[in-house]
JSON list of C-alpha atoms and ligand atoms in Angstrom, two decimals:
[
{"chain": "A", "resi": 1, "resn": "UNK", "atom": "CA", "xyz": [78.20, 125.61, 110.63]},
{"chain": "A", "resi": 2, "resn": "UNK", "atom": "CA", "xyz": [75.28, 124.11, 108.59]},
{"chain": "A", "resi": 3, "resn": "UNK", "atom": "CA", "xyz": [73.57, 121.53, 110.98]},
{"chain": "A", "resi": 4, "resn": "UNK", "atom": "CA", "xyz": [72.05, 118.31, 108.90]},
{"chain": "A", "resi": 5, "resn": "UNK", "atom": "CA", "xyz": [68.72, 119.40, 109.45]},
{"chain": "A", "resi": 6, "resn": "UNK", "atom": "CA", "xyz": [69.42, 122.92, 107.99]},
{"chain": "A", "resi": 7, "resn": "UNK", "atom": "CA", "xyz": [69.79, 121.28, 104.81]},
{"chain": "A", "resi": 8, "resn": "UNK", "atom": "CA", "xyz": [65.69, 120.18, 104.47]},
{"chain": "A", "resi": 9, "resn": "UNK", "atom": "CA", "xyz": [65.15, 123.60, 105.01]},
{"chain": "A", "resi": 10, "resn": "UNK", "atom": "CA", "xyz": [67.44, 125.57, 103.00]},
{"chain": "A", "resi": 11, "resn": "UNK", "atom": "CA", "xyz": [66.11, 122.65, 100.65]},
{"chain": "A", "resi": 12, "resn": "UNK", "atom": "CA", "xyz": [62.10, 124.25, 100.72]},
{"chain": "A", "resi": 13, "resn": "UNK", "atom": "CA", "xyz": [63.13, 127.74, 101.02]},
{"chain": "A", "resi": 14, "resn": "UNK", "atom": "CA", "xyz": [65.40, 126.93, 96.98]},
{"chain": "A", "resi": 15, "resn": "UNK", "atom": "CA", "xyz": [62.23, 125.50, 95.85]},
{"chain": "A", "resi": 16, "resn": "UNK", "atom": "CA", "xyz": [60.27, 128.58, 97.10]},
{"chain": "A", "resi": 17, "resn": "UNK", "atom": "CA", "xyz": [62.72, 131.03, 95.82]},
{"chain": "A", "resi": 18, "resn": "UNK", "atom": "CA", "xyz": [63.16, 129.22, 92.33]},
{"chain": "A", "resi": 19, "resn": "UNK", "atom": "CA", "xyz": [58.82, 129.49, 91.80]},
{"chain": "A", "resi": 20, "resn": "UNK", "atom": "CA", "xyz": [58.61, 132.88, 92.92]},
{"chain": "A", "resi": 21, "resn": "UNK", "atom": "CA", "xyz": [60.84, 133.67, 89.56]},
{"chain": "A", "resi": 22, "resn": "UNK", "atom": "CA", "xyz": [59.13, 131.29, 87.55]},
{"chain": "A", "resi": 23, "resn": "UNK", "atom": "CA", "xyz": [56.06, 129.30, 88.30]},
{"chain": "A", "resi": 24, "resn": "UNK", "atom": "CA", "xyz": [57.02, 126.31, 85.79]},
{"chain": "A", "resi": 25, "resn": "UNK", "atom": "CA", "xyz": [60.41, 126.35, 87.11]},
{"chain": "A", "resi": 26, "resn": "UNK", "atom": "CA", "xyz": [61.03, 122.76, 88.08]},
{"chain": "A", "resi": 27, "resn": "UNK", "atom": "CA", "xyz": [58.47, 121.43, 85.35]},
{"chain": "A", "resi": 28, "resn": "UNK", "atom": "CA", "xyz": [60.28, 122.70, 82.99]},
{"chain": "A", "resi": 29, "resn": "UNK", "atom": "CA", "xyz": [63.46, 121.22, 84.13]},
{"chain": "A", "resi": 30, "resn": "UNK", "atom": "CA", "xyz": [61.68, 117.68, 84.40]},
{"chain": "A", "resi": 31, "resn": "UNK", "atom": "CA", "xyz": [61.54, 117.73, 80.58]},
{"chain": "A", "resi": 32, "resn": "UNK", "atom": "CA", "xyz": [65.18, 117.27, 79.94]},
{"chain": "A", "resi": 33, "resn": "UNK", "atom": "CA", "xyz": [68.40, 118.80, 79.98]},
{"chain": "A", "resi": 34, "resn": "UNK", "atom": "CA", "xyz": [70.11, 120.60, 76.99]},
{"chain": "A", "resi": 35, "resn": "UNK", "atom": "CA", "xyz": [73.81, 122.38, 78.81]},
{"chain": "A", "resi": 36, "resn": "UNK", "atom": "CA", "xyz": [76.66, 123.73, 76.36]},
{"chain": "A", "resi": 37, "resn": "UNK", "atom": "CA", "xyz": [78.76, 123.03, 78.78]},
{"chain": "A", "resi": 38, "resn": "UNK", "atom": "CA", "xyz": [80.36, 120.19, 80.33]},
{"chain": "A", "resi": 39, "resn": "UNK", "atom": "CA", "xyz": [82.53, 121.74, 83.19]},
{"chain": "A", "resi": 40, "resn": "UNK", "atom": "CA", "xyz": [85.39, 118.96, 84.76]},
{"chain": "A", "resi": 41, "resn": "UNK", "atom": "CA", "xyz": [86.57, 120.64, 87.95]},
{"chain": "A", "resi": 42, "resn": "UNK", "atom": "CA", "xyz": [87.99, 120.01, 91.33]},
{"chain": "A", "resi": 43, "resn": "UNK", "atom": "CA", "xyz": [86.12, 118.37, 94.14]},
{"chain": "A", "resi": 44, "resn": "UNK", "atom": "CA", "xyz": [87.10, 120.84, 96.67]},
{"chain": "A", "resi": 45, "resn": "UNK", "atom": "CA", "xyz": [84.05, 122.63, 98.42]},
{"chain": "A", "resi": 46, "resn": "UNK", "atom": "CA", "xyz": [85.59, 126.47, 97.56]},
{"chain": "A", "resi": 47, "resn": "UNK", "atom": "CA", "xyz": [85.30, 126.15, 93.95]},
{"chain": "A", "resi": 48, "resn": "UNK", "atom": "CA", "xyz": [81.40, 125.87, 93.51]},
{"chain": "A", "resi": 49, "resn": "UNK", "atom": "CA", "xyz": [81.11, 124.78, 89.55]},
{"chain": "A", "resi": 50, "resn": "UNK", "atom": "CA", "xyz": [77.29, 126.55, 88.72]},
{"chain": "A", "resi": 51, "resn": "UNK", "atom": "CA", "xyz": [77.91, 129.36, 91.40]},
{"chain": "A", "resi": 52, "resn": "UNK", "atom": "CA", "xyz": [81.30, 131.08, 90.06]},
{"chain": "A", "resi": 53, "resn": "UNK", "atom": "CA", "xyz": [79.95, 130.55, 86.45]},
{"chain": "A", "resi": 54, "resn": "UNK", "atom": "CA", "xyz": [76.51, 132.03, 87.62]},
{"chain": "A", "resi": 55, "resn": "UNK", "atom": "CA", "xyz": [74.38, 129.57, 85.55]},
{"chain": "A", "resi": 56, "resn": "UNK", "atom": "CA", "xyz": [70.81, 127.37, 86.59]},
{"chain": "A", "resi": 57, "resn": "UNK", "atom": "CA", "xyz": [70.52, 124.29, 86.89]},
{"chain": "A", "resi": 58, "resn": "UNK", "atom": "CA", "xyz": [70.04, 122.67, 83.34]},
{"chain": "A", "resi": 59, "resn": "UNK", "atom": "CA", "xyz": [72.89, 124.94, 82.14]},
{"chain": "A", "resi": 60, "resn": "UNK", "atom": "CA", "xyz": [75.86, 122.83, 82.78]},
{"chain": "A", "resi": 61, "resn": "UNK", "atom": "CA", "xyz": [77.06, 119.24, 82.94]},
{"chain": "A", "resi": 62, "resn": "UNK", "atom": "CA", "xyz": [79.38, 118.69, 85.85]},
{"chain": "A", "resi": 63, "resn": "UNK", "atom": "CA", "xyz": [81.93, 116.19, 86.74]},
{"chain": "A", "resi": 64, "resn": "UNK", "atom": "CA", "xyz": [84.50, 116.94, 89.88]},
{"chain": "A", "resi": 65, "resn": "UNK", "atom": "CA", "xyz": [87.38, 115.29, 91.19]},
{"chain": "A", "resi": 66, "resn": "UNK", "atom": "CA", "xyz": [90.68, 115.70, 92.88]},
{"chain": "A", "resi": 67, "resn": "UNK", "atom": "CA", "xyz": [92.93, 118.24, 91.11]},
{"chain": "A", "resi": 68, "resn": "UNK", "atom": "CA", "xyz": [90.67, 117.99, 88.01]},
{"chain": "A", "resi": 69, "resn": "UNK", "atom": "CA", "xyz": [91.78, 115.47, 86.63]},
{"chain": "A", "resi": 70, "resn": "UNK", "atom": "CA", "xyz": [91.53, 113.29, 83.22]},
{"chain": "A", "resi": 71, "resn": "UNK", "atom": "CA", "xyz": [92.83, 109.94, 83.44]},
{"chain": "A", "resi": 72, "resn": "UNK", "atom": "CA", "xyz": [92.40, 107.34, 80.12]},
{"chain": "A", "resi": 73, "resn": "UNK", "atom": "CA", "xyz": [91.43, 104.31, 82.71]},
{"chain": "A", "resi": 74, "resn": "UNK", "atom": "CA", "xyz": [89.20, 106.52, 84.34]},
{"chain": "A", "resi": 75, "resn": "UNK", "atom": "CA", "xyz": [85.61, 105.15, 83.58]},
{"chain": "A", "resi": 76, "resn": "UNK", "atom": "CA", "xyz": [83.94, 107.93, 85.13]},
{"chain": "A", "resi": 77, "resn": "UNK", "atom": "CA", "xyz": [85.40, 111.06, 83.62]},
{"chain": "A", "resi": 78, "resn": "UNK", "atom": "CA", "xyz": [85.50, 108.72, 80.48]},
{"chain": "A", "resi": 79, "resn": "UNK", "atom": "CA", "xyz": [82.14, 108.13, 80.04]},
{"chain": "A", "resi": 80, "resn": "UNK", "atom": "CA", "xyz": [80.99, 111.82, 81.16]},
{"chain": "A", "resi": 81, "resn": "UNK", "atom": "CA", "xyz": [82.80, 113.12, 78.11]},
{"chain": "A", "resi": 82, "resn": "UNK", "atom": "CA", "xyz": [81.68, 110.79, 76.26]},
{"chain": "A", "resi": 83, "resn": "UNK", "atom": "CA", "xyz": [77.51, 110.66, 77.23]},
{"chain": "A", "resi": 84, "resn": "UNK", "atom": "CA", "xyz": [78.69, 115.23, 77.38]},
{"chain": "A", "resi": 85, "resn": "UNK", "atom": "CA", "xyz": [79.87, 114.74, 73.68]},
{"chain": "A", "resi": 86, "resn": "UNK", "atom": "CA", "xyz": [77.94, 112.05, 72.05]},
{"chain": "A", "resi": 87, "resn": "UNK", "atom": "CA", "xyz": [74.31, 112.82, 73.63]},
{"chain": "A", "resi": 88, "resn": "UNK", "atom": "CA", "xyz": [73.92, 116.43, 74.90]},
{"chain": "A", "resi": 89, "resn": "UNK", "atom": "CA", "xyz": [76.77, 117.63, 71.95]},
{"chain": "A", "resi": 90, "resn": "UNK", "atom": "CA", "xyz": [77.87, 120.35, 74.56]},
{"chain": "A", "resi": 91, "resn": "UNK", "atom": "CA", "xyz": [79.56, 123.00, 72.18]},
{"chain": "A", "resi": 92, "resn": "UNK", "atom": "CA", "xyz": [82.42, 123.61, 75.33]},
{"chain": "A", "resi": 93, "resn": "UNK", "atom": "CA", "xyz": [84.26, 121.77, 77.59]},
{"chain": "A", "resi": 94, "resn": "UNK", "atom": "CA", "xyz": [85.97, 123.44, 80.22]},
{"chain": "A", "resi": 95, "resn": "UNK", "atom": "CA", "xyz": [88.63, 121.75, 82.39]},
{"chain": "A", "resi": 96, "resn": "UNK", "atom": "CA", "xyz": [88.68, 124.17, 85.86]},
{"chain": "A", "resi": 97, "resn": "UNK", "atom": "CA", "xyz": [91.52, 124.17, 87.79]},
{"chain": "A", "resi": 98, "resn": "UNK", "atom": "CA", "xyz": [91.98, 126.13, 91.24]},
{"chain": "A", "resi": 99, "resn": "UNK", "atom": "CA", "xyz": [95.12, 128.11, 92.63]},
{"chain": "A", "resi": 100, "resn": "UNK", "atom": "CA", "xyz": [95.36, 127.09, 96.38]},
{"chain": "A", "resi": 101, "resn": "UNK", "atom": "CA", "xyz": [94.40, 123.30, 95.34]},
{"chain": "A", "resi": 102, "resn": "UNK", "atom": "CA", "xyz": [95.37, 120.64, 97.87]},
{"chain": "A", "resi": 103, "resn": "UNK", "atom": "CA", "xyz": [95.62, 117.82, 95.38]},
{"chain": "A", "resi": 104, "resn": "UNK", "atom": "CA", "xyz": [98.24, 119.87, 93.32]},
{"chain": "A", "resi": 105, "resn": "UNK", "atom": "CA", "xyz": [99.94, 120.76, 96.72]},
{"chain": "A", "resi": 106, "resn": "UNK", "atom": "CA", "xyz": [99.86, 117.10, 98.15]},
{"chain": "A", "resi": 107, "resn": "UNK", "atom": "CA", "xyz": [101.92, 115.85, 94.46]},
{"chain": "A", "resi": 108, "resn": "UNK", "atom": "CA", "xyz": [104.42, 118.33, 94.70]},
{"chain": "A", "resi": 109, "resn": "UNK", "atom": "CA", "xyz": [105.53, 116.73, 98.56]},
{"chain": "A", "resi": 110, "resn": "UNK", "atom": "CA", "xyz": [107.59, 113.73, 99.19]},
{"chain": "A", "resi": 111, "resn": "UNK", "atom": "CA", "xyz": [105.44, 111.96, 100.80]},
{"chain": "A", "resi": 112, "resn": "UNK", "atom": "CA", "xyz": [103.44, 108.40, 100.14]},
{"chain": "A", "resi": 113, "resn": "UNK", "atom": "CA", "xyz": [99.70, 109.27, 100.27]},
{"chain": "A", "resi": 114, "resn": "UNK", "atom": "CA", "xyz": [98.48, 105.41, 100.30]},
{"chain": "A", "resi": 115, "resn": "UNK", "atom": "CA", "xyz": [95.30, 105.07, 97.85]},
{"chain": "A", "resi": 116, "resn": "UNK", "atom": "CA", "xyz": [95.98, 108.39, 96.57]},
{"chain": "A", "resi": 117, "resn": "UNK", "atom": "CA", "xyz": [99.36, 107.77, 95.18]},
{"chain": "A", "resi": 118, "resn": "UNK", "atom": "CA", "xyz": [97.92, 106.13, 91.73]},
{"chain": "A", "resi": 119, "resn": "UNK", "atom": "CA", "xyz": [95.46, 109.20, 91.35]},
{"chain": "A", "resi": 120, "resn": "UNK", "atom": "CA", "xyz": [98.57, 112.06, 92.27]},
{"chain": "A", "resi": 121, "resn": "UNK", "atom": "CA", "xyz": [101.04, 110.50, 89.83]},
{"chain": "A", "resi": 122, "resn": "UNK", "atom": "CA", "xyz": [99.30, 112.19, 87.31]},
{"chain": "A", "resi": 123, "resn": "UNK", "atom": "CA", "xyz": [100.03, 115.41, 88.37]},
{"chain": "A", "resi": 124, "resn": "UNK", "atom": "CA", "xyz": [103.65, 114.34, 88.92]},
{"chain": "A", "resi": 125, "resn": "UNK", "atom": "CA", "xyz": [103.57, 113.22, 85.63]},
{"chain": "A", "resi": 126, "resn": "UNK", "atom": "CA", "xyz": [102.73, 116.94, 84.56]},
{"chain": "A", "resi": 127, "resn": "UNK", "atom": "CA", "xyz": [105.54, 117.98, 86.82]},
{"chain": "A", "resi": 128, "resn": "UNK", "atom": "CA", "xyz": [107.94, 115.58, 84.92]},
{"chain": "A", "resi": 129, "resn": "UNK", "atom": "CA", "xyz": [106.99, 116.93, 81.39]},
{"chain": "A", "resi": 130, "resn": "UNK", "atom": "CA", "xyz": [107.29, 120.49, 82.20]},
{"chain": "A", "resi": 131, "resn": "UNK", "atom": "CA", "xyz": [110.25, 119.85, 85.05]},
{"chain": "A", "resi": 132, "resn": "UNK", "atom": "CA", "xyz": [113.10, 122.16, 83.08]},
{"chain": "A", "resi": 133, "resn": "UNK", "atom": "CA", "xyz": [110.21, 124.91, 83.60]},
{"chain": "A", "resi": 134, "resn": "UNK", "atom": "CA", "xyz": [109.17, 124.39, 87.15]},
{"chain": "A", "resi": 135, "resn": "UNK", "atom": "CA", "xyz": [112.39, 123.83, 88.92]},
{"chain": "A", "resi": 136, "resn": "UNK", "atom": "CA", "xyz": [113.91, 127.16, 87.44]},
{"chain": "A", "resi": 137, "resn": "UNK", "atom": "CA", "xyz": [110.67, 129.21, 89.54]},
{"chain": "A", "resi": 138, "resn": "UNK", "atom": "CA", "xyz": [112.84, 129.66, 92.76]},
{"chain": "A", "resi": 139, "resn": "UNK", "atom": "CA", "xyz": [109.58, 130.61, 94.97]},
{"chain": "A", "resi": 140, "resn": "UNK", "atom": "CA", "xyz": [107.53, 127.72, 96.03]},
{"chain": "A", "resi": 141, "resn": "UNK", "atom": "CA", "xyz": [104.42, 129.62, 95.85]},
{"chain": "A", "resi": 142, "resn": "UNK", "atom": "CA", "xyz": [104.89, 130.47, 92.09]},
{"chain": "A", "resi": 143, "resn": "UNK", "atom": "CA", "xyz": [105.80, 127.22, 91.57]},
{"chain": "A", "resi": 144, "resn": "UNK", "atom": "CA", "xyz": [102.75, 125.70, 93.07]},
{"chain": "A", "resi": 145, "resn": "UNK", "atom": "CA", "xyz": [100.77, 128.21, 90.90]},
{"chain": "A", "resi": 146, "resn": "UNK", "atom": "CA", "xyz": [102.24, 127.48, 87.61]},
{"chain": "A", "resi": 147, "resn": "UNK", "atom": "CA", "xyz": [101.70, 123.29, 88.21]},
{"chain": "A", "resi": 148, "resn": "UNK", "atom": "CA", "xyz": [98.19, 124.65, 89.19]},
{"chain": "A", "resi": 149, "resn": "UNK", "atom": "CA", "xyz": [97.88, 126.05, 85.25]},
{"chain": "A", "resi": 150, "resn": "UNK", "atom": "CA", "xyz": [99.92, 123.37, 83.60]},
{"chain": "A", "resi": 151, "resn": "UNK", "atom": "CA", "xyz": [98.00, 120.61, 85.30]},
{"chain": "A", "resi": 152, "resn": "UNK", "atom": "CA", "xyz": [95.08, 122.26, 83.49]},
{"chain": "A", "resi": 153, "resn": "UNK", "atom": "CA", "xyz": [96.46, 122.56, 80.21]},
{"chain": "A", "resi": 154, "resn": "UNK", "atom": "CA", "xyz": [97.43, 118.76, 80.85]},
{"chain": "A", "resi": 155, "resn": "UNK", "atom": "CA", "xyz": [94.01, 117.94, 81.09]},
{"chain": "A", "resi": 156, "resn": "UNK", "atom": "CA", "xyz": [92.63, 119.90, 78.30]},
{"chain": "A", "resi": 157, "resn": "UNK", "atom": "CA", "xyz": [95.31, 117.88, 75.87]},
{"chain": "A", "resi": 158, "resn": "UNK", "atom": "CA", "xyz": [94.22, 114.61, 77.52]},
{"chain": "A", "resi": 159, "resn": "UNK", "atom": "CA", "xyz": [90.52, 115.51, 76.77]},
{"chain": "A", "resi": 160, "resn": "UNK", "atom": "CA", "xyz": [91.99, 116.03, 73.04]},
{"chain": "A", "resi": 161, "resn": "UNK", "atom": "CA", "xyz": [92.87, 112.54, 73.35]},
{"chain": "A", "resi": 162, "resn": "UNK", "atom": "CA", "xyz": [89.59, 110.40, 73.23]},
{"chain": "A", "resi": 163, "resn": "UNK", "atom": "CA", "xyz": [87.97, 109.98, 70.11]},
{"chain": "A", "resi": 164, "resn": "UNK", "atom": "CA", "xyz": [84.66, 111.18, 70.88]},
{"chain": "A", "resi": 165, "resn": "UNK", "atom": "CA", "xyz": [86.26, 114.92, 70.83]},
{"chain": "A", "resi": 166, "resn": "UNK", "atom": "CA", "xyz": [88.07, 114.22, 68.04]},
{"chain": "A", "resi": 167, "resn": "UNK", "atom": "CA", "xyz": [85.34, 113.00, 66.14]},
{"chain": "A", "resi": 168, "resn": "UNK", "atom": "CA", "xyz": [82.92, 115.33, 66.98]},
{"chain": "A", "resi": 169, "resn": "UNK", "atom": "CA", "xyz": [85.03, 118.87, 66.42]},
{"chain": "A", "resi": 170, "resn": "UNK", "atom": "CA", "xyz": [86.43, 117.40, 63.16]},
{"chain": "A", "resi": 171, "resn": "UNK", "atom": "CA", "xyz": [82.69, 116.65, 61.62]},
{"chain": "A", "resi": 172, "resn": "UNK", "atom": "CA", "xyz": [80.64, 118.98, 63.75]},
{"chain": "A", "resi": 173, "resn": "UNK", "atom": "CA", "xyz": [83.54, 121.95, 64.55]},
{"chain": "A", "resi": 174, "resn": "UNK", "atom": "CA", "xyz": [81.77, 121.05, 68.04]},
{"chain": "A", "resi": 175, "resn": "UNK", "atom": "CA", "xyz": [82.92, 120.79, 71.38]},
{"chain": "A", "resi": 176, "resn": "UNK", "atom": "CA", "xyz": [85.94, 123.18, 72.22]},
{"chain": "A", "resi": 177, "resn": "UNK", "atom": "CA", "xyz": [88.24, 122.73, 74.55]},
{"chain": "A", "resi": 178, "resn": "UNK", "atom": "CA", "xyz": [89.07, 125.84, 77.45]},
{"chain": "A", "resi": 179, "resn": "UNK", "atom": "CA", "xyz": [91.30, 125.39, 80.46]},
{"chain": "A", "resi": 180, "resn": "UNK", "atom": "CA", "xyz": [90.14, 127.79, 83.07]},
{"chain": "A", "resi": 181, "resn": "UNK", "atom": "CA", "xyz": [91.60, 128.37, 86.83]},
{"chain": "A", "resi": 182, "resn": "UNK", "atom": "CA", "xyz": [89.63, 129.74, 89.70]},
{"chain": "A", "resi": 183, "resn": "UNK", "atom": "CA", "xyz": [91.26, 131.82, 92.19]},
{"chain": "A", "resi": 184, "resn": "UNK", "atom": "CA", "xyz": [90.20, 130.87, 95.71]},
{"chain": "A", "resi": 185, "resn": "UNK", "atom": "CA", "xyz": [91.43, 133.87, 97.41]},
{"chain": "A", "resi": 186, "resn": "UNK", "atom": "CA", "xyz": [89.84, 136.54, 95.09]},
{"chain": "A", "resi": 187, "resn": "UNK", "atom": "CA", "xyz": [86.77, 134.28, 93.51]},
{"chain": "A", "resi": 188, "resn": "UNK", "atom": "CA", "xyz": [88.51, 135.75, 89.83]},
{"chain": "A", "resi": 189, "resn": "UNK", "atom": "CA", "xyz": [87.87, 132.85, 87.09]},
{"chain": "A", "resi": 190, "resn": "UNK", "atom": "CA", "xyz": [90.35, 133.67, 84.21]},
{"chain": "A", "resi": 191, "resn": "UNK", "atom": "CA", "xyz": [90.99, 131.88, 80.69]},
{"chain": "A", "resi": 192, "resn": "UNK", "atom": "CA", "xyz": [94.18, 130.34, 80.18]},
{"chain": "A", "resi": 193, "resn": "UNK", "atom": "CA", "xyz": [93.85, 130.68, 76.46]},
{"chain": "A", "resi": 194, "resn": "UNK", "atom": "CA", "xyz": [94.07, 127.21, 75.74]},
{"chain": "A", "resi": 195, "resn": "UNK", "atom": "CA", "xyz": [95.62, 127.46, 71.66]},
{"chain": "A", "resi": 196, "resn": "UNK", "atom": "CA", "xyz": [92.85, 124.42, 71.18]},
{"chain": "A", "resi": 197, "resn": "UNK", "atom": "CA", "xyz": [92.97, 124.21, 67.58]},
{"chain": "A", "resi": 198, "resn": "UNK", "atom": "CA", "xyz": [97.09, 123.97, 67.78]},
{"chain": "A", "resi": 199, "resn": "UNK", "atom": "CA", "xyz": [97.20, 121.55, 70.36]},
{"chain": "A", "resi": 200, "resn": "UNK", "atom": "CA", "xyz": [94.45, 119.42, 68.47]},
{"chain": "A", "resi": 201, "resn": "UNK", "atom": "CA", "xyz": [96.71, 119.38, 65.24]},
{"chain": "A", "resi": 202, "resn": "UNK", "atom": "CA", "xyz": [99.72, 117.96, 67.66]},
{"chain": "A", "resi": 203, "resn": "UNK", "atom": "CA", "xyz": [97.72, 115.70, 69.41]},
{"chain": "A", "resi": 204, "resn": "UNK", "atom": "CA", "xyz": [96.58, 114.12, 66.48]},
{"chain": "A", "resi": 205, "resn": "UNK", "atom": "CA", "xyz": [100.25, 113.13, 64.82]},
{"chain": "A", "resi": 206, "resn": "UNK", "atom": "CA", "xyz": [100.06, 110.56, 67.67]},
{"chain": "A", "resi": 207, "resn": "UNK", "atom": "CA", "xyz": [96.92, 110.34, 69.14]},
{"chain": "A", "resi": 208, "resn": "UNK", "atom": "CA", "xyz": [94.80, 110.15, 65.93]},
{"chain": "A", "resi": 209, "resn": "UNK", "atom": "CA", "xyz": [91.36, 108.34, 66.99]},
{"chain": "A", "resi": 210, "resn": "UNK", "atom": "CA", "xyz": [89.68, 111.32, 64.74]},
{"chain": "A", "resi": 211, "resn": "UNK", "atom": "CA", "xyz": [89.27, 109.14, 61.30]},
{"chain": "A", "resi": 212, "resn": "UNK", "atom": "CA", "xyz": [88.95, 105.98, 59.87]},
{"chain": "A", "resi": 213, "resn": "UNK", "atom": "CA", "xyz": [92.14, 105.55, 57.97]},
{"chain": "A", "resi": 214, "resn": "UNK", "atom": "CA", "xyz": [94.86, 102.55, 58.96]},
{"chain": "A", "resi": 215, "resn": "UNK", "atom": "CA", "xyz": [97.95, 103.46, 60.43]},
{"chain": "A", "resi": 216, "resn": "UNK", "atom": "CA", "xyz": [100.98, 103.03, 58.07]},
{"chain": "B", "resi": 301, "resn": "CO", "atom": "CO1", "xyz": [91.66, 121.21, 94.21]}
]
């Protein structure tokens, strides 16, 4: 266990480690960031956003909460993509999901979770839409595993919802949308081949925020 005053320590020793690679290391980051990625993963402590992707600070624009989620009344996650889209024009954004995820697990129970009940419906809510899918899995585990990946490809579509995405990819073919899921118990990160373009084109018979033209 990491003591509190381990932390100041393992604090100087980064900072030594970062200048013996490069000199200019934390000047240059003082001058501004520039990542082309904005990564939206879980807040759990396993899945580490920088570390499994192996990138440096400056590389990546990171927001984290339960079970990855992206709620339309959510002002945080709203205005990350938004500042992500708008300002640093990331060119991917990558909704993480984890297998082994206690959020995911905690939605799929019976159970009333107090404050957390607004912020689990939405996985319930993925459960609902793909419910004909998920109850015919007979094993819970697989079951848990496959909410895991549809929460994520939830979360991609509801990123394809806001009109800064739409926007941007229709004029600038700029930022696209991955789902990715991290395996805790093997550290694997695989691709869940969002079909982006696909899911864009459905989206946007309902969700249409992408142009200027009145509804008819
Ligand atoms: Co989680």
């Amino acid at each position: 266990m990491t003591t509190y005053e381990q932390i100041f320590e393992n604090n100087k020793r980064w900072i030594e480690a970062k200048k013996s690679t490069d000199a200019q290391f934390f000047e240059k980051l003082s001058m501004g960031q520039n990542p082309d990625f904005l990564y939206i993963g879980c807040s759990d402590s396993r899945v580490t956003a920088e570390d499994l992707m192996g990138l440096q600070p400056g590389e990546v624009f990171v927001h984290r909460n339960i079970a990855n989620l992206i709620s339309n009344t959510d002002l945080n996650v709203m205005s990350v993509i938004n500042y992500a889209v708008d300002y640093l024009q990331v060119k991917h954004i990558v909704v993480c999901g984890h297998y082994f995820c206690g959020g995911v697990k905690a939605a799929m129970q019976s159970r009333d979770m107090g404050i957390l009940n607004p912020w689990l419906r939405n996985i319930r809510d993925v459960y609902r839409l793909h419910k004909e899918e998920l109850d015919a899995i007979q094993e819970e585990d697989q079951r848990y595993i496959r909410l895991v990946e549809l929460n994520v490809e939830e979360q991609c579509i509801n990123v394809l919802k806001t009109a800064a995405v739409q926007k941007a990819y229709l004029s600038n073919g700029i930022p696209k949308v991955h789902g990715w899921v991290f395996n805790v118990k093997t550290g694997e990160l695989t691709d869940l081949e969002f079909d982006f373009q696909q899911k864009l084109k459905d989206i946007q018979e309902i969700y249409n925020l992408g142009t200027n033209i009145p509804p008819k």
